[in-house]
Coordinates of C-alpha atoms in Angstrom, one line a residue:
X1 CA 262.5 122.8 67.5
X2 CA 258.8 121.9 67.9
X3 CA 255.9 124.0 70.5
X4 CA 255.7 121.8 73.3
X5 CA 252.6 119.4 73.3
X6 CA 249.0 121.4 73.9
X7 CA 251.0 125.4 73.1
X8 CA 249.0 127.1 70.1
X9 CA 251.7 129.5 69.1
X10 CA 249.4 130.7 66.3
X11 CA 247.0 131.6 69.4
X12 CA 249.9 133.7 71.2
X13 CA 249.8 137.0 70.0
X14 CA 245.6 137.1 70.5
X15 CA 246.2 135.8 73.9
X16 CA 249.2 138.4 74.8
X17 CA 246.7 141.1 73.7
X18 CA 243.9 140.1 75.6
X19 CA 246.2 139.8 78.8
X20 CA 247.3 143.6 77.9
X21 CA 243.7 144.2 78.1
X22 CA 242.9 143.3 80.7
X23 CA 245.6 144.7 82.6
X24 CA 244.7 147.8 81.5
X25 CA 241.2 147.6 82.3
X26 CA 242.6 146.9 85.9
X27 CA 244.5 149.6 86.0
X28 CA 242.2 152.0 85.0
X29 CA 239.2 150.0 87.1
X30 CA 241.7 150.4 90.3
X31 CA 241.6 154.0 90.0
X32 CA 238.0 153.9 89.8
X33 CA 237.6 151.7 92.4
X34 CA 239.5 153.9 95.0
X35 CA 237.8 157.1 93.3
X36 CA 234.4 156.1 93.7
X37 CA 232.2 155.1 96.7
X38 CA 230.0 151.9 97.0
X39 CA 226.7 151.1 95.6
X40 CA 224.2 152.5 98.2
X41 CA 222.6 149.9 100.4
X42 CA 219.0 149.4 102.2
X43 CA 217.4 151.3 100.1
X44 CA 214.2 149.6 99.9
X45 CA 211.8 152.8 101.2
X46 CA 210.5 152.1 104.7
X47 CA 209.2 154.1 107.3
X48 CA 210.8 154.5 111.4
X49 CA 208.5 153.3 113.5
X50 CA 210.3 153.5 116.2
X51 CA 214.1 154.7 118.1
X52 CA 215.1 154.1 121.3
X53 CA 218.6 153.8 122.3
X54 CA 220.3 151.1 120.5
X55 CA 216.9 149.8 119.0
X56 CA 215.1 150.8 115.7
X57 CA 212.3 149.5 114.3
X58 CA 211.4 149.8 110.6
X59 CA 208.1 148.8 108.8
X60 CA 208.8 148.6 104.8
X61 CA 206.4 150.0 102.4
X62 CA 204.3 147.5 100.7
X63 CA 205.0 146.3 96.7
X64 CA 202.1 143.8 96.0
X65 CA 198.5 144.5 95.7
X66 CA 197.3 141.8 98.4
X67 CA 199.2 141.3 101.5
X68 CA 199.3 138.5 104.1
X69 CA 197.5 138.7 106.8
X70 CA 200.3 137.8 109.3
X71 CA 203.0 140.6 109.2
X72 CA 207.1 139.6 110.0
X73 CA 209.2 141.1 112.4
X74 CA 213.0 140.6 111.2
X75 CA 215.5 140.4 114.1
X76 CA 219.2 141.2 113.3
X77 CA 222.4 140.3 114.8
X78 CA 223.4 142.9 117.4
X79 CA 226.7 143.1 115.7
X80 CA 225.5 143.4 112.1
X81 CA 223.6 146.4 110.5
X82 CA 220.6 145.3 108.7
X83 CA 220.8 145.9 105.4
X84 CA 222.6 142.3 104.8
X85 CA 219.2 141.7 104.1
X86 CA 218.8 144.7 101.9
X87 CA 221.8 144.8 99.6
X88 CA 220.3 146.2 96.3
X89 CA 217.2 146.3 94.2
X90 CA 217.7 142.1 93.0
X91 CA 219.6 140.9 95.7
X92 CA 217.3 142.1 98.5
X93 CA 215.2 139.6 100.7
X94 CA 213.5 142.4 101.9
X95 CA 212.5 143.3 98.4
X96 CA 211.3 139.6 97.4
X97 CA 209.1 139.3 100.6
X98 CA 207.4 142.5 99.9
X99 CA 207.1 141.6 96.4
X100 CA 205.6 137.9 97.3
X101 CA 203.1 140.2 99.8
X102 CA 204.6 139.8 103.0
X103 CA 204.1 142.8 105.3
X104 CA 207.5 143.1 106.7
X105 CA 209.2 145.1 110.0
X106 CA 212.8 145.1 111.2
X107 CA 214.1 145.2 114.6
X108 CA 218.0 146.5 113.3
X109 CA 220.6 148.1 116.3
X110 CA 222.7 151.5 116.3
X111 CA 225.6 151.2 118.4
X112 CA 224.8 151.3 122.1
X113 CA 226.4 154.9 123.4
X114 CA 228.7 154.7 126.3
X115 CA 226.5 155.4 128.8
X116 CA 224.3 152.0 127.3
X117 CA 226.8 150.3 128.9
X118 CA 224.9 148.7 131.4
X119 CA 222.3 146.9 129.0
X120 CA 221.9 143.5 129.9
X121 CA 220.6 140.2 128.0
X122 CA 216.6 141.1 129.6
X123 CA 216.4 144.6 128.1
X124 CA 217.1 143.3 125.0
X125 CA 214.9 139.8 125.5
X126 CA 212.3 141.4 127.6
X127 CA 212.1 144.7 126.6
X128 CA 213.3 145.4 123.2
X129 CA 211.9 143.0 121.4
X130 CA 208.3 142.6 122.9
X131 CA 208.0 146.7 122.5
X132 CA 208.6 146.0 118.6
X133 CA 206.1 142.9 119.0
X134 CA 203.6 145.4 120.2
X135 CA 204.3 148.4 117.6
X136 CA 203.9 145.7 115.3
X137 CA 200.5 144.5 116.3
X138 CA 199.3 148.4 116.5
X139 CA 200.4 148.8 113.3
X140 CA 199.2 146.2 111.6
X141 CA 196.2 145.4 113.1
X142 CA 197.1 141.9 113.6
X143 CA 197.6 139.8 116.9
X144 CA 199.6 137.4 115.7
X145 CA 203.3 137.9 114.2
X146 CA 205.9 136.1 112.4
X147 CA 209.5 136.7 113.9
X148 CA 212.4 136.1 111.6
X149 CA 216.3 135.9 113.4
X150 CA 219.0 136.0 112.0
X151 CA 222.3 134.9 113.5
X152 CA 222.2 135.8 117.1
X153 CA 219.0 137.7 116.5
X154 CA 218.0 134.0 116.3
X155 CA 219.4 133.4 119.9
X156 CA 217.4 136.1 120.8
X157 CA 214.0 135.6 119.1
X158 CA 214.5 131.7 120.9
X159 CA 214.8 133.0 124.3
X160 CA 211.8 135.6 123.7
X161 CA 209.9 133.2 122.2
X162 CA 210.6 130.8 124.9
X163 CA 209.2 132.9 127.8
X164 CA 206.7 134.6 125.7
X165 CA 206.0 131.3 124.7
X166 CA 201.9 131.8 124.8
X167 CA 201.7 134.2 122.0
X168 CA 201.8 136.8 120.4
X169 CA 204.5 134.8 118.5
X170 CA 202.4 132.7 115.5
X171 CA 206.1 131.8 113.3
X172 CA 209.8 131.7 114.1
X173 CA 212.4 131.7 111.1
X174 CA 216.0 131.3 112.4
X175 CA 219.3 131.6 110.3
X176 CA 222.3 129.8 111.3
X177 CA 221.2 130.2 114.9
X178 CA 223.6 128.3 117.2
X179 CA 222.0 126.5 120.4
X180 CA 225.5 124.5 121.8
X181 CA 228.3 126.8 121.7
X182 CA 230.9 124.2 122.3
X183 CA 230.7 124.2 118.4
X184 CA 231.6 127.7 118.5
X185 CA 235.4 126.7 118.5
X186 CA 237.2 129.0 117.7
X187 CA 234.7 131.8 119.8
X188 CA 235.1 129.1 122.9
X189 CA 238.6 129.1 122.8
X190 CA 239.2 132.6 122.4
X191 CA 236.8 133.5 125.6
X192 CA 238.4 129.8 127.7
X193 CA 237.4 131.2 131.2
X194 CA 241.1 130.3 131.9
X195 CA 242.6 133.2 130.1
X196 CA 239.8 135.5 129.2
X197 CA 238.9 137.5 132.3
X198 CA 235.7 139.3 130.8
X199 CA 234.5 141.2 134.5
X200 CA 238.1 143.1 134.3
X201 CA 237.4 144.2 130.2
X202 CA 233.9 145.1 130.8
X203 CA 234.7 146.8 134.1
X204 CA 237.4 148.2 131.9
X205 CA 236.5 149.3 128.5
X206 CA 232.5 149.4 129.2
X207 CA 231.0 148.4 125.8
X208 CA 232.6 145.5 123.6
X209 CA 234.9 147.8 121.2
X210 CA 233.8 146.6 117.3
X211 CA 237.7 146.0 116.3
X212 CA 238.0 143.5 118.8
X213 CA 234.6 141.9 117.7
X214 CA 235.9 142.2 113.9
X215 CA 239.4 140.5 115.0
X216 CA 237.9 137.5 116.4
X217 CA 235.7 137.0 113.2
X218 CA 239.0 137.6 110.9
X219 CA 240.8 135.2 113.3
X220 CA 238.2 132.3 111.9
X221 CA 239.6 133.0 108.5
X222 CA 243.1 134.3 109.1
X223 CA 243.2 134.2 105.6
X224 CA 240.1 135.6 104.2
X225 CA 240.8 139.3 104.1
X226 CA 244.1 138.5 101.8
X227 CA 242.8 136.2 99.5
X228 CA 239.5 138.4 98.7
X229 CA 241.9 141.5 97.8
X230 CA 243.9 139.3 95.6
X231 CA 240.5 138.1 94.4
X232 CA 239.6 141.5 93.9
X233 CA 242.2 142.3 92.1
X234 CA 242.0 139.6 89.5
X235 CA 238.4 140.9 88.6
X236 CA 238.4 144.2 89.3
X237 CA 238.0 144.6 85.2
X238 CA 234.4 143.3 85.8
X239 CA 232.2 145.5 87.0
X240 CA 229.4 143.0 88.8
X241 CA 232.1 141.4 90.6
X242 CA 233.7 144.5 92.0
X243 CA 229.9 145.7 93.0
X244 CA 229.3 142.5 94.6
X245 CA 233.1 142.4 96.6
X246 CA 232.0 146.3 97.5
X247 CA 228.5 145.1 99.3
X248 CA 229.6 142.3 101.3
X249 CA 232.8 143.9 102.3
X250 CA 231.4 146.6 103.6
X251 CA 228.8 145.2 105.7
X252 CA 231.3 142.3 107.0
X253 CA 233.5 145.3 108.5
X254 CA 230.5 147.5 109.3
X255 CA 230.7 145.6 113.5
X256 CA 228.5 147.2 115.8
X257 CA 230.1 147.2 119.1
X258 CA 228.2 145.2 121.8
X259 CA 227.0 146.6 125.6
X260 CA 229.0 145.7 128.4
X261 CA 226.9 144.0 130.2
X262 CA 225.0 142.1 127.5
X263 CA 228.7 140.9 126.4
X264 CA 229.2 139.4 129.9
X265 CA 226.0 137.7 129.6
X266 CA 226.6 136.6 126.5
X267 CA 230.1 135.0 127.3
X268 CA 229.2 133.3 131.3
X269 CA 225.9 131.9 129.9
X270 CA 226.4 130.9 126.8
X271 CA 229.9 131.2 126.1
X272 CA 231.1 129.0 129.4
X273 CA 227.9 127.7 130.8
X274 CA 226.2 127.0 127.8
X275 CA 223.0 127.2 129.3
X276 CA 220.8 127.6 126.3
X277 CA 221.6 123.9 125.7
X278 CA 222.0 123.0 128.9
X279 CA 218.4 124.3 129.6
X280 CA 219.3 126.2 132.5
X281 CA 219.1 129.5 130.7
X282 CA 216.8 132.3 132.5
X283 CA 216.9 135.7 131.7
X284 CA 215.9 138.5 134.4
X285 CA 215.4 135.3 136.9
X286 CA 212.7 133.9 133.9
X287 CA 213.0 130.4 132.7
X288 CA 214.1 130.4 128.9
X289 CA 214.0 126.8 128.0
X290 CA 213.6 126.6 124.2
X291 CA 211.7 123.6 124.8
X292 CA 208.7 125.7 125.8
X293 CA 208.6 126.7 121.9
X294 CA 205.6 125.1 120.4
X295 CA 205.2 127.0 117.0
X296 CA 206.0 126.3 113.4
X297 CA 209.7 126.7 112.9
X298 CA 212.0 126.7 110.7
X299 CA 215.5 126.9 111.2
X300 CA 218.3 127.7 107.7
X301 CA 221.9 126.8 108.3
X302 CA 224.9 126.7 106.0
X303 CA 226.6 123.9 104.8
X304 CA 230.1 125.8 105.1
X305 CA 229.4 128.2 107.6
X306 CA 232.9 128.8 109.1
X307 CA 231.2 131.7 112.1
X308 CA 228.3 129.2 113.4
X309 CA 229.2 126.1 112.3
X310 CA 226.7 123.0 112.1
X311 CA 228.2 121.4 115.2
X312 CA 226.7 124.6 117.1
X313 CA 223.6 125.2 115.3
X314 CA 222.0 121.3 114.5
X315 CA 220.7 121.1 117.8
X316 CA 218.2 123.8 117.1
X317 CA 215.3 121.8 115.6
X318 CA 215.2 118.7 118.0
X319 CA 215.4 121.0 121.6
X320 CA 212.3 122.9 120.3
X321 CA 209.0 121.8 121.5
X322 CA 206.9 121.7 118.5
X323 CA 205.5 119.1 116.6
X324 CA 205.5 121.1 113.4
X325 CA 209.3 122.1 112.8
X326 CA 211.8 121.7 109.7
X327 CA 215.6 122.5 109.5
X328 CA 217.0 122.7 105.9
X329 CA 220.7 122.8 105.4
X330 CA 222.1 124.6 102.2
X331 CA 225.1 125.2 100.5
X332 CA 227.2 128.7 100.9
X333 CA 228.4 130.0 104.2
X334 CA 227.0 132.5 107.2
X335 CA 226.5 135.1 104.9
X336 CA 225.8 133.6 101.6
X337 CA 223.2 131.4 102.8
X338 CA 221.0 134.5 103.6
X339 CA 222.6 137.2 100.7
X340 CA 223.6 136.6 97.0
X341 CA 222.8 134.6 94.4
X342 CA 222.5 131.3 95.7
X343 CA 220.5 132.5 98.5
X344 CA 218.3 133.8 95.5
X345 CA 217.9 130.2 94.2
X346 CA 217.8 127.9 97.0
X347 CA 216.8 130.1 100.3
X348 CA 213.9 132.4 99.3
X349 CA 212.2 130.1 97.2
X350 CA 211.9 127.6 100.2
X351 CA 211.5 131.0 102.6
X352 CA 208.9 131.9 100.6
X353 CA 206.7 128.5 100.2
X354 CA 207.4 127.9 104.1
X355 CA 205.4 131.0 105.4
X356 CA 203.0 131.6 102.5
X357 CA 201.0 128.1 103.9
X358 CA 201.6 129.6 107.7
X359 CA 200.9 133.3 107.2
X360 CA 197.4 133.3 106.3

């Protein structure tokens, strides 16, 4: 009886012993795995410039001999820690700016403490981030600043920007920013004003609890979590892989919870209302009409972003109001885009050549 067509039989044994292997490099790779803790993470050295309450601000020690004159100020997510940006020493955005001669600052959150509860959207957009604008300045010695958002640290460097709109502001960055959150679909239908009664959980619960932030994200992907384990598994043998699985999975579950009252905010006005595209948006009874922004932009969004997808985020560029603005749309997802190695290739290379020619 013949092999059937395309089976090597004389190639069986070495394959059979290769599988055996590599079963046992899982097996003994598992045990590791669950033995051992993660690579550390944001360990570029910085210094705190400042803490107060939910808000620290970080100024990162310099790695190139000359240094632009305009310095950055990175705004995170205010569910996200900050060291998405600053995996390790290779895959760290933070690192590559410094290196390029950027002088960069981060505006990253702690969670807000139960009495924090009663933060709203203006301490945040008129208090919060204009203190950091100002540390900034004194510390650098510079007027002007560059802000950098990412995610809905973009939504809020837009709304800053847009009432602050006469300076100190010289550069906006945004990643994957959305601007019409009827493209959030998933997010709109999970907070319909017909089911979700957000006075009675705020009024109940106080602050946003993170599992419930990190149920709606895994809700996006209901398979996501499955899959990467069984991804997991499959490499665990190889050891860049499993350091790579260990980063982003830890920073994907590391939610911050959100204040109360800035989650109310968030969900009437933008959520249901949808003022930010709408142009009714005001925040503490101030106008915040993106339209108002007349600085260089640039805005980064994902080809296969499944959290802000392009439906929410592609009206970004044309509702600005300046003349010198660019949106570039790359492949990977919401986190990829900004983290890994094909942000490495394609995101900050163009990062880079955007603000050297705007941060002199």
């Amino acid at each position: 009886m013949s092999a059937p067509a395309g089976l090597d039989l004389s190639a069986m044994p070495e394959r059979i012993q290769s599988e055996v292997q590599r079963a046992i490099q899982r097996s003994t790779k598992g045990v590791e795995y669950f033995a051992s803790s993660g690579p550390a993470l944001g360990s570029t050295p910085k210094d705190i410039l400042a803490v107060r309450g939910t808000m620290n601000l970080y100024h990162y020690r310099p790695m190139a001999a000359e240094i632009y004159r305009v310095p950055i100020l990175i705004v995170m997510a205010t569910t996200n820690r900050g060291y998405i940006l600053d995996m390790v020493p290779g895959q760290s955005l933070i690192e590559f700016l410094l290196k390029r001669g950027y002088d960069v600052y981060m505006l990253d959150w702690t969670a807000p403490k139960p009495e924090e509860k009663s933060l709203r959207m203006e301490n945040y957009v008129l208090d919060f981030i204009p203190d950091c604008i100002r540390r900034v300045q004194q510390d650098s010695g510079e007027k002007d600043v560059t802000v950098i958002g990412y995610c809905f640290g973009g939504v809020l460097s837009l709304l800053y920007g847009s009432i602050f709109y006469d300076g100190p502001m010289k550069n906006l960055v945004c990643f994957t920013t959305p601007v019409d959150f009827r493209g959030m679909t998933l997010f709109s239908n999970f907070s319909d004003r017909r089911y979700f009664d957000v006075d009675r959980l705020v009024d109940s619960v106080g602050n946003m609890p993170p599992e419930m932030i990190l149920s709606s994200f895994d809700m996006l992907r209901p398979a996501s979590r499955v899959t990467g384990q069984v991804q997991l598994w499959e490499n665990i043998w190889n050891d860049e892989f499993v350091k790579s699985y260990r980063m982003f999975d830890r920073w994907a579950n590391d939610i911050l919870p959100l204040a109360g009252e800035y989650f109310r905010s968030i969900t009437k006005d933008l959520m249901w209302d949808n003022k930010l595209y709408n142009e009714t948006m005001t925040v503490g009874d101030r106008k915040a009409d993106i339209a108002s922004i007349k600085v260089p932009i640039l805005h980064a969004v994902a080809a296969h972003d499944h959290i802000v997808p392009y439906e929410a985020a592609k009206h970004l560029i044309t509702k600005v109001g300046s003349t010198d603005k660019e949106e570039i749309a790359l492949k990977g997802g919401h986190v990829s885009l900004v983290a890994g190695p094909n942000a490495i290739k394609r995101l900050w290379l163009k990062l880079d050549h955007w603000l050297g020619k705007r941060s002199t």
